[in-house]
mmCIF file of C-alpha atoms in Angstrom:
data_model
loop_
_atom_site.group_PDB
_atom_site.id
_atom_site.type_symbol
_atom_site.label_atom_id
_atom_site.label_comp_id
_atom_site.label_asym_id
_atom_site.label_seq_id
_atom_site.Cartn_x
_atom_site.Cartn_y
_atom_site.Cartn_z
ATOM 1 C CA MET A 1 -65.281 -12.327 -5.905
ATOM 2 C CA LYS A 2 -63.434 -13.137 -2.722
ATOM 3 C CA LEU A 3 -60.571 -14.655 -4.727
ATOM 4 C CA ARG A 4 -60.301 -11.479 -6.827
ATOM 5 C CA LYS A 5 -60.005 -9.262 -3.724
ATOM 6 C CA VAL A 6 -57.186 -11.331 -2.270
ATOM 7 C CA THR A 7 -55.326 -11.345 -5.600
ATOM 8 C CA ALA A 8 -55.655 -7.582 -5.974
ATOM 9 C CA ALA A 9 -54.410 -6.976 -2.441
ATOM 10 C CA SER A 10 -51.446 -9.274 -2.979
ATOM 11 C CA ALA A 11 -50.540 -7.475 -6.189
ATOM 12 C CA ALA A 12 -50.678 -4.106 -4.439
ATOM 13 C CA ALA A 13 -48.445 -5.380 -1.650
ATOM 14 C CA LEU A 14 -45.970 -6.698 -4.182
ATOM 15 C CA VAL A 15 -45.776 -3.327 -5.937
ATOM 16 C CA LEU A 16 -45.161 -1.543 -2.635
ATOM 17 C CA ALA A 17 -42.409 -4.015 -1.679
ATOM 18 C CA LEU A 18 -40.636 -3.600 -5.008
ATOM 19 C CA THR A 19 -40.848 0.183 -4.754
ATOM 20 C CA ALA A 20 -39.366 0.165 -1.249
ATOM 21 C CA THR A 21 -36.537 -2.113 -2.356
ATOM 22 C CA ALA A 22 -35.669 0.135 -5.288
ATOM 23 C CA CYS A 23 -35.667 3.258 -3.101
ATOM 24 C CA GLY A 24 -33.371 1.638 -0.536
ATOM 25 C CA GLY A 25 -30.791 0.368 -3.032
ATOM 26 C CA ASP A 26 -28.754 3.595 -3.119
ATOM 27 C CA ASP A 27 -27.238 2.953 0.328
ATOM 28 C CA SER A 28 -25.841 -0.490 -0.407
ATOM 29 C CA LYS A 29 -22.152 -1.144 -1.008
ATOM 30 C CA ASP A 30 -21.099 -0.597 -4.604
ATOM 31 C CA ASP A 31 -18.341 -2.497 -6.398
ATOM 32 C CA THR A 32 -15.600 0.004 -5.557
ATOM 33 C CA GLY A 33 -15.375 -0.417 -1.809
ATOM 34 C CA SER A 34 -17.664 2.527 -1.002
ATOM 35 C CA SER A 35 -20.960 2.242 0.823
ATOM 36 C CA SER A 36 -22.329 5.289 -0.966
ATOM 37 C CA SER A 37 -21.914 6.326 -4.579
ATOM 38 C CA SER A 38 -22.580 9.994 -3.777
ATOM 39 C CA GLY A 39 -19.233 10.906 -2.201
ATOM 40 C CA GLY A 40 -18.652 11.067 1.515
ATOM 41 C CA SER A 41 -22.108 12.302 2.519
ATOM 42 C CA GLY A 42 -23.095 9.763 5.154
ATOM 43 C CA GLY A 43 -21.180 6.961 3.438
ATOM 44 C CA LYS A 44 -18.005 5.020 4.107
ATOM 45 C CA ILE A 45 -14.918 4.387 2.039
ATOM 46 C CA LYS A 46 -12.675 1.340 2.325
ATOM 47 C CA VAL A 47 -8.982 1.957 1.736
ATOM 48 C CA GLY A 48 -6.259 -0.678 1.456
ATOM 49 C CA ILE A 49 -3.089 -0.237 3.509
ATOM 50 C CA LYS A 50 -0.435 -2.379 5.146
ATOM 51 C CA TYR A 51 -0.811 -3.235 8.819
ATOM 52 C CA ASP A 52 2.774 -4.256 9.618
ATOM 53 C CA GLN A 53 5.076 -1.565 8.207
ATOM 54 C CA PRO A 54 6.291 0.956 10.804
ATOM 55 C CA GLY A 55 6.574 4.468 9.399
ATOM 56 C CA LEU A 56 4.340 3.621 6.433
ATOM 57 C CA GLY A 57 1.294 1.549 7.341
ATOM 58 C CA LEU A 58 0.975 0.215 10.875
ATOM 59 C CA LYS A 59 -1.977 -0.901 12.966
ATOM 60 C CA LYS A 60 -1.138 -0.004 16.553
ATOM 61 C CA PRO A 61 -2.167 -2.000 19.637
ATOM 62 C CA ASP A 62 -4.978 0.468 20.390
ATOM 63 C CA GLY A 63 -6.490 -0.165 16.932
ATOM 64 C CA SER A 64 -5.442 3.165 15.414
ATOM 65 C CA PHE A 65 -3.306 3.505 12.293
ATOM 66 C CA ALA A 66 -0.117 5.438 11.600
ATOM 67 C CA GLY A 67 2.416 5.941 8.830
ATOM 68 C CA PHE A 68 3.148 7.905 5.685
ATOM 69 C CA ASP A 69 0.823 5.801 3.525
ATOM 70 C CA VAL A 70 -1.913 6.237 6.121
ATOM 71 C CA ASP A 71 -1.455 10.017 5.993
ATOM 72 C CA VAL A 72 -1.545 9.966 2.183
ATOM 73 C CA ALA A 73 -4.679 7.807 2.172
ATOM 74 C CA THR A 74 -6.402 10.007 4.749
ATOM 75 C CA TYR A 75 -5.577 13.174 2.802
ATOM 76 C CA VAL A 76 -6.790 11.666 -0.471
ATOM 77 C CA ALA A 77 -10.003 10.369 1.092
ATOM 78 C CA LYS A 78 -10.676 13.834 2.519
ATOM 79 C CA GLN A 79 -10.342 15.340 -0.956
ATOM 80 C CA LEU A 80 -12.807 12.722 -2.213
ATOM 81 C CA GLY A 81 -15.307 13.951 0.350
ATOM 82 C CA TYR A 82 -14.769 11.612 3.310
ATOM 83 C CA LYS A 83 -14.058 12.546 6.905
ATOM 84 C CA PRO A 84 -11.562 10.495 8.966
ATOM 85 C CA ASP A 85 -14.372 8.649 10.758
ATOM 86 C CA GLN A 86 -15.789 7.580 7.381
ATOM 87 C CA ILE A 87 -12.575 5.794 6.393
ATOM 88 C CA GLU A 88 -12.291 2.050 6.979
ATOM 89 C CA PHE A 89 -8.721 0.831 6.582
ATOM 90 C CA VAL A 90 -8.450 -2.701 5.198
ATOM 91 C CA GLU A 91 -5.286 -4.792 5.362
ATOM 92 C CA THR A 92 -4.024 -5.571 1.857
ATOM 93 C CA LYS A 93 -0.930 -7.725 1.722
ATOM 94 C CA SER A 94 1.374 -7.534 -1.278
ATOM 95 C CA ALA A 95 0.169 -10.755 -2.891
ATOM 96 C CA ASP A 96 -3.517 -9.767 -2.687
ATOM 97 C CA ARG A 97 -3.545 -6.120 -3.790
ATOM 98 C CA GLU A 98 -4.706 -6.725 -7.382
ATOM 99 C CA ASN A 99 -7.409 -9.138 -6.248
ATOM 100 C CA ALA A 100 -8.677 -6.736 -3.571
ATOM 101 C CA LEU A 101 -9.216 -4.042 -6.185
ATOM 102 C CA ALA A 102 -10.757 -6.426 -8.724
ATOM 103 C CA ARG A 103 -13.203 -7.761 -6.107
ATOM 104 C CA GLY A 104 -14.156 -4.250 -5.057
ATOM 105 C CA ASP A 105 -13.022 -4.830 -1.473
ATOM 106 C CA VAL A 106 -11.479 -1.349 -1.397
ATOM 107 C CA LYS A 107 -11.835 1.917 -3.302
ATOM 108 C CA PHE A 108 -8.086 2.476 -3.563
ATOM 109 C CA ILE A 109 -4.825 1.159 -2.140
ATOM 110 C CA ALA A 110 -1.943 3.151 -0.653
ATOM 111 C CA ALA A 111 0.418 0.412 0.494
ATOM 112 C CA THR A 112 3.993 0.802 -0.801
ATOM 113 C CA TYR A 113 2.526 -0.207 -4.170
ATOM 114 C CA SER A 114 5.271 0.117 -6.789
ATOM 115 C CA ILE A 115 4.069 0.944 -10.298
ATOM 116 C CA ASN A 116 5.246 -1.465 -12.988
ATOM 117 C CA ASP A 117 4.077 -2.636 -16.407
ATOM 118 C CA GLU A 118 2.829 -6.008 -15.191
ATOM 119 C CA ARG A 119 0.622 -4.476 -12.525
ATOM 120 C CA LYS A 120 -0.701 -1.834 -14.915
ATOM 121 C CA GLN A 121 -2.275 -4.634 -16.913
ATOM 122 C CA LYS A 122 -4.491 -5.434 -13.930
ATOM 123 C CA VAL A 123 -5.017 -2.130 -12.105
ATOM 124 C CA ASP A 124 -4.784 1.610 -12.734
ATOM 125 C CA PHE A 125 -2.479 3.885 -10.786
ATOM 126 C CA ALA A 126 -2.606 7.466 -9.582
ATOM 127 C CA GLY A 127 0.695 9.137 -8.743
ATOM 128 C CA PRO A 128 3.478 8.355 -8.143
ATOM 129 C CA TYR A 129 3.611 9.953 -4.695
ATOM 130 C CA LEU A 130 7.003 8.671 -3.447
ATOM 131 C CA LEU A 131 10.227 7.483 -5.059
ATOM 132 C CA ALA A 132 11.924 4.804 -2.963
ATOM 133 C CA HIS A 133 14.813 2.447 -3.716
ATOM 134 C CA GLN A 134 15.306 -1.234 -3.045
ATOM 135 C CA ASP A 135 17.961 -1.786 -0.384
ATOM 136 C CA LEU A 136 19.156 -4.328 2.172
ATOM 137 C CA LEU A 137 18.714 -4.397 5.923
ATOM 138 C CA ILE A 138 21.514 -6.284 7.626
ATOM 139 C CA LYS A 139 22.902 -6.735 11.120
ATOM 140 C CA SER A 140 25.192 -3.969 12.336
ATOM 141 C CA ASP A 141 28.237 -6.270 12.242
ATOM 142 C CA SER A 142 27.399 -7.847 8.854
ATOM 143 C CA ASP A 143 30.110 -8.035 6.178
ATOM 144 C CA ILE A 144 27.588 -7.686 3.331
ATOM 145 C CA SER A 145 28.441 -4.497 1.455
ATOM 146 C CA LYS A 146 27.313 -5.079 -2.128
ATOM 147 C CA ALA A 147 24.634 -6.982 -3.995
ATOM 148 C CA THR A 148 26.880 -9.829 -5.125
ATOM 149 C CA ASP A 149 27.687 -10.613 -1.483
ATOM 150 C CA LEU A 150 24.172 -12.043 -1.258
ATOM 151 C CA ASN A 151 25.029 -15.066 -3.406
ATOM 152 C CA GLY A 152 25.033 -18.052 -1.086
ATOM 153 C CA LYS A 153 23.396 -16.038 1.704
ATOM 154 C CA LYS A 154 19.912 -16.430 3.121
ATOM 155 C CA LEU A 155 17.860 -13.479 1.922
ATOM 156 C CA CYS A 156 14.308 -12.692 2.996
ATOM 157 C CA SER A 157 11.552 -10.812 1.210
ATOM 158 C CA VAL A 158 7.758 -10.923 1.031
ATOM 159 C CA THR A 159 5.766 -13.122 -1.333
ATOM 160 C CA GLY A 160 4.549 -11.143 -4.333
ATOM 161 C CA SER A 161 6.869 -8.172 -3.854
ATOM 162 C CA THR A 162 8.934 -6.686 -6.681
ATOM 163 C CA SER A 163 12.004 -6.962 -4.439
ATOM 164 C CA ALA A 164 11.817 -10.756 -4.462
ATOM 165 C CA GLN A 165 11.450 -10.757 -8.241
ATOM 166 C CA ASN A 166 14.426 -8.410 -8.682
ATOM 167 C CA VAL A 167 16.647 -10.663 -6.590
ATOM 168 C CA GLN A 168 15.713 -13.786 -8.532
ATOM 169 C CA LYS A 169 16.149 -12.149 -11.930
ATOM 170 C CA SER A 170 19.296 -10.076 -11.653
ATOM 171 C CA ILE A 171 20.584 -8.927 -8.279
ATOM 172 C CA ALA A 172 21.799 -12.211 -6.768
ATOM 173 C CA PRO A 173 20.499 -15.277 -8.623
ATOM 174 C CA LYS A 174 22.416 -17.613 -6.309
ATOM 175 C CA ALA A 175 21.004 -16.163 -3.104
ATOM 176 C CA ASN A 176 18.905 -18.524 -0.993
ATOM 177 C CA LEU A 177 15.659 -16.576 -1.180
ATOM 178 C CA LYS A 178 13.160 -16.983 1.651
ATOM 179 C CA GLU A 179 9.699 -15.550 0.955
ATOM 180 C CA TYR A 180 7.558 -14.853 4.025
ATOM 181 C CA SER A 181 4.052 -13.460 4.276
ATOM 182 C CA SER A 182 5.098 -10.216 6.006
ATOM 183 C CA TYR A 183 8.160 -8.037 6.531
ATOM 184 C CA SER A 184 7.787 -8.326 10.286
ATOM 185 C CA GLU A 185 8.475 -12.069 9.887
ATOM 186 C CA CYS A 186 11.562 -11.254 7.825
ATOM 187 C CA ILE A 187 12.828 -8.839 10.489
ATOM 188 C CA ALA A 188 12.297 -11.463 13.173
ATOM 189 C CA GLY A 189 14.271 -13.901 11.033
ATOM 190 C CA LEU A 190 17.101 -11.392 10.690
ATOM 191 C CA GLN A 191 17.220 -10.862 14.434
ATOM 192 C CA SER A 192 17.299 -14.603 15.159
ATOM 193 C CA GLY A 193 19.873 -15.364 12.476
ATOM 194 C CA ALA A 194 17.481 -17.417 10.340
ATOM 195 C CA VAL A 195 18.279 -15.063 7.444
ATOM 196 C CA ASP A 196 21.296 -12.904 6.652
ATOM 197 C CA ALA A 197 19.537 -9.955 5.081
ATOM 198 C CA VAL A 198 16.114 -8.534 4.313
ATOM 199 C CA THR A 199 15.435 -6.792 1.045
ATOM 200 C CA THR A 200 12.698 -4.361 0.155
ATOM 201 C CA ASP A 201 12.341 -0.618 -0.255
ATOM 202 C CA ASP A 202 14.600 1.613 1.822
ATOM 203 C CA SER A 203 11.569 3.452 3.198
ATOM 204 C CA ILE A 204 10.149 0.218 4.627
ATOM 205 C CA LEU A 205 13.478 -0.934 6.023
ATOM 206 C CA ALA A 206 14.121 2.453 7.626
ATOM 207 C CA GLY A 207 10.807 2.217 9.417
ATOM 208 C CA PHE A 208 11.705 -1.122 10.977
ATOM 209 C CA ALA A 209 15.270 -0.083 11.842
ATOM 210 C CA SER A 210 13.969 2.948 13.755
ATOM 211 C CA GLN A 211 11.824 0.892 16.151
ATOM 212 C CA ASP A 212 13.064 0.987 19.738
ATOM 213 C CA GLN A 213 13.636 -2.762 19.999
ATOM 214 C CA TYR A 214 15.869 -2.760 16.911
ATOM 215 C CA LYS A 215 17.886 0.423 17.365
ATOM 216 C CA GLY A 216 21.606 -0.268 17.005
ATOM 217 C CA LYS A 217 21.050 -3.851 15.870
ATOM 218 C CA PHE A 218 20.470 -3.303 12.147
ATOM 219 C CA LYS A 219 21.704 -0.981 9.421
ATOM 220 C CA LEU A 220 20.848 -0.154 5.837
ATOM 221 C CA ALA A 221 23.438 -1.275 3.301
ATOM 222 C CA GLY A 222 22.887 1.950 1.356
ATOM 223 C CA LEU A 223 22.450 0.282 -2.035
ATOM 224 C CA LYS A 224 20.036 1.752 -4.573
ATOM 225 C CA LEU A 225 19.191 -1.526 -6.258
ATOM 226 C CA SER A 226 16.083 -0.228 -8.019
ATOM 227 C CA ASN A 227 13.722 2.704 -8.330
ATOM 228 C CA GLU A 228 10.330 2.086 -6.737
ATOM 229 C CA ASN A 229 7.654 4.560 -7.800
ATOM 230 C CA TYR A 230 4.850 4.292 -5.239
ATOM 231 C CA GLY A 231 1.398 4.736 -6.737
ATOM 232 C CA VAL A 232 -2.159 4.645 -5.462
ATOM 233 C CA GLY A 233 -3.836 1.548 -6.889
ATOM 234 C CA VAL A 234 -7.358 1.879 -8.301
ATOM 235 C CA LYS A 235 -9.681 -0.642 -9.938
ATOM 236 C CA LYS A 236 -8.935 -1.082 -13.638
ATOM 237 C CA GLY A 237 -10.949 1.324 -15.765
ATOM 238 C CA ASP A 238 -11.873 3.740 -12.960
ATOM 239 C CA SER A 239 -10.247 6.748 -14.622
ATOM 240 C CA ALA A 240 -12.485 9.232 -12.805
ATOM 241 C CA THR A 241 -11.122 8.163 -9.418
ATOM 242 C CA VAL A 242 -7.544 8.212 -10.748
ATOM 243 C CA ASP A 243 -8.000 11.820 -11.868
ATOM 244 C CA LYS A 244 -9.429 12.861 -8.501
ATOM 245 C CA ILE A 245 -6.608 11.174 -6.585
ATOM 246 C CA ASN A 246 -3.959 12.792 -8.809
ATOM 247 C CA LYS A 247 -5.414 16.221 -8.042
ATOM 248 C CA ALA A 248 -5.428 15.390 -4.333
ATOM 249 C CA LEU A 249 -1.768 14.303 -4.440
ATOM 250 C CA GLU A 250 -0.753 17.484 -6.247
ATOM 251 C CA GLN A 251 -2.511 19.540 -3.604
ATOM 252 C CA MET A 252 -0.885 17.537 -0.806
ATOM 253 C CA VAL A 253 2.533 18.461 -2.183
ATOM 254 C CA SER A 254 1.703 22.102 -2.896
ATOM 255 C CA ASP A 255 0.243 22.859 0.545
ATOM 256 C CA GLY A 256 3.186 21.289 2.390
ATOM 257 C CA SER A 257 1.281 18.321 3.820
ATOM 258 C CA TRP A 258 3.355 15.804 1.826
ATOM 259 C CA GLN A 259 6.721 16.887 3.249
ATOM 260 C CA LYS A 260 5.243 17.190 6.714
ATOM 261 C CA ALA A 261 4.041 13.573 6.505
ATOM 262 C CA VAL A 262 7.456 12.361 5.282
ATOM 263 C CA ASP A 263 9.276 14.145 8.118
ATOM 264 C CA ALA A 264 6.864 12.950 10.787
ATOM 265 C CA ASN A 265 6.863 9.294 9.775
ATOM 266 C CA LEU A 266 10.285 8.610 8.245
ATOM 267 C CA GLY A 267 12.406 11.436 9.620
ATOM 268 C CA PRO A 268 13.162 9.688 12.944
ATOM 269 C CA ALA A 269 15.048 6.994 10.989
ATOM 270 C CA ASP A 270 17.154 9.671 9.255
ATOM 271 C CA TYR A 271 15.572 8.675 5.969
ATOM 272 C CA LYS A 272 16.827 10.749 3.053
ATOM 273 C CA ASN A 273 13.783 11.038 0.851
ATOM 274 C CA GLU A 274 13.787 11.982 -2.797
ATOM 275 C CA PRO A 275 11.845 15.131 -3.758
ATOM 276 C CA ALA A 276 8.130 14.639 -4.327
ATOM 277 C CA PRO A 277 7.708 13.057 -7.780
ATOM 278 C CA LYS A 278 5.621 14.684 -10.474
ATOM 279 C CA ILE A 279 2.301 13.034 -11.240
ATOM 280 C CA GLY A 280 2.590 10.633 -14.163
ATOM 281 C CA VAL A 281 6.408 10.717 -14.262
ATOM 282 C CA ILE A 282 7.923 7.287 -13.601
ATOM 283 C CA VAL A 283 11.648 7.119 -12.856
ATOM 284 C CA PRO A 284 12.913 3.994 -14.660
ATOM 285 C CA ASN A 285 15.573 1.631 -13.441
ATOM 286 C CA ALA A 286 19.020 1.931 -14.940
ATOM 287 C CA SER A 287 19.450 -0.381 -17.919
#
């Protein structure tokens, strides 16, 4: 009889433990970078951005974040039901963006993420929300004036970026391409003379050129080497989130917040932005 009482008590305790575990499971992190599956009510959302791109995605010395992509991400997250203090920005470098979404490290990525066919095989995109163009950043006294001048020159870009791929395939096949882990490293190389030019999107280059320590030292070559349609990356198959983000982007444009963010973040560099693109309309590169 004593054995039966102990067994019954143990069974009851086990049932209670299992019930408590099941009830508490709703607050755990899901596979999309959110700590709550019921919107922003008491939960957190993880959003991928760049940490080293002035004017677009920059982590400042005080730990705060600034830039056009940051403003876009914050606006979108708000429309998804999250307040600013519920947003956790996660650094996502170019080479790791697809993996970060596949692993569920973040809910979405707003990080100068150009939409292309190869990437669409791995992730889904909302947008586009900005049309940029690949360009060159060179020293103010540089004699580089066209793409073919890069042949034989030391050119820097970031590992995994479409800019590096464009250079290797068609722009200047004979350029000595240097691939670094960040654009800030490329800019430092340009300043020291380790490289002759840096190539990426004009929006990114304008952000660096406008920094106080670089004013007057660099210039944009003014070449539209490609069309870069920036999209918001989402985990493959998450069409519901794509639809919500597209609606948020449309609202951001219609209420004037989009242009305000462009002017505030890229205006100081005299950046001539293209009009806000229409959702789902990709501007192709010239054939």
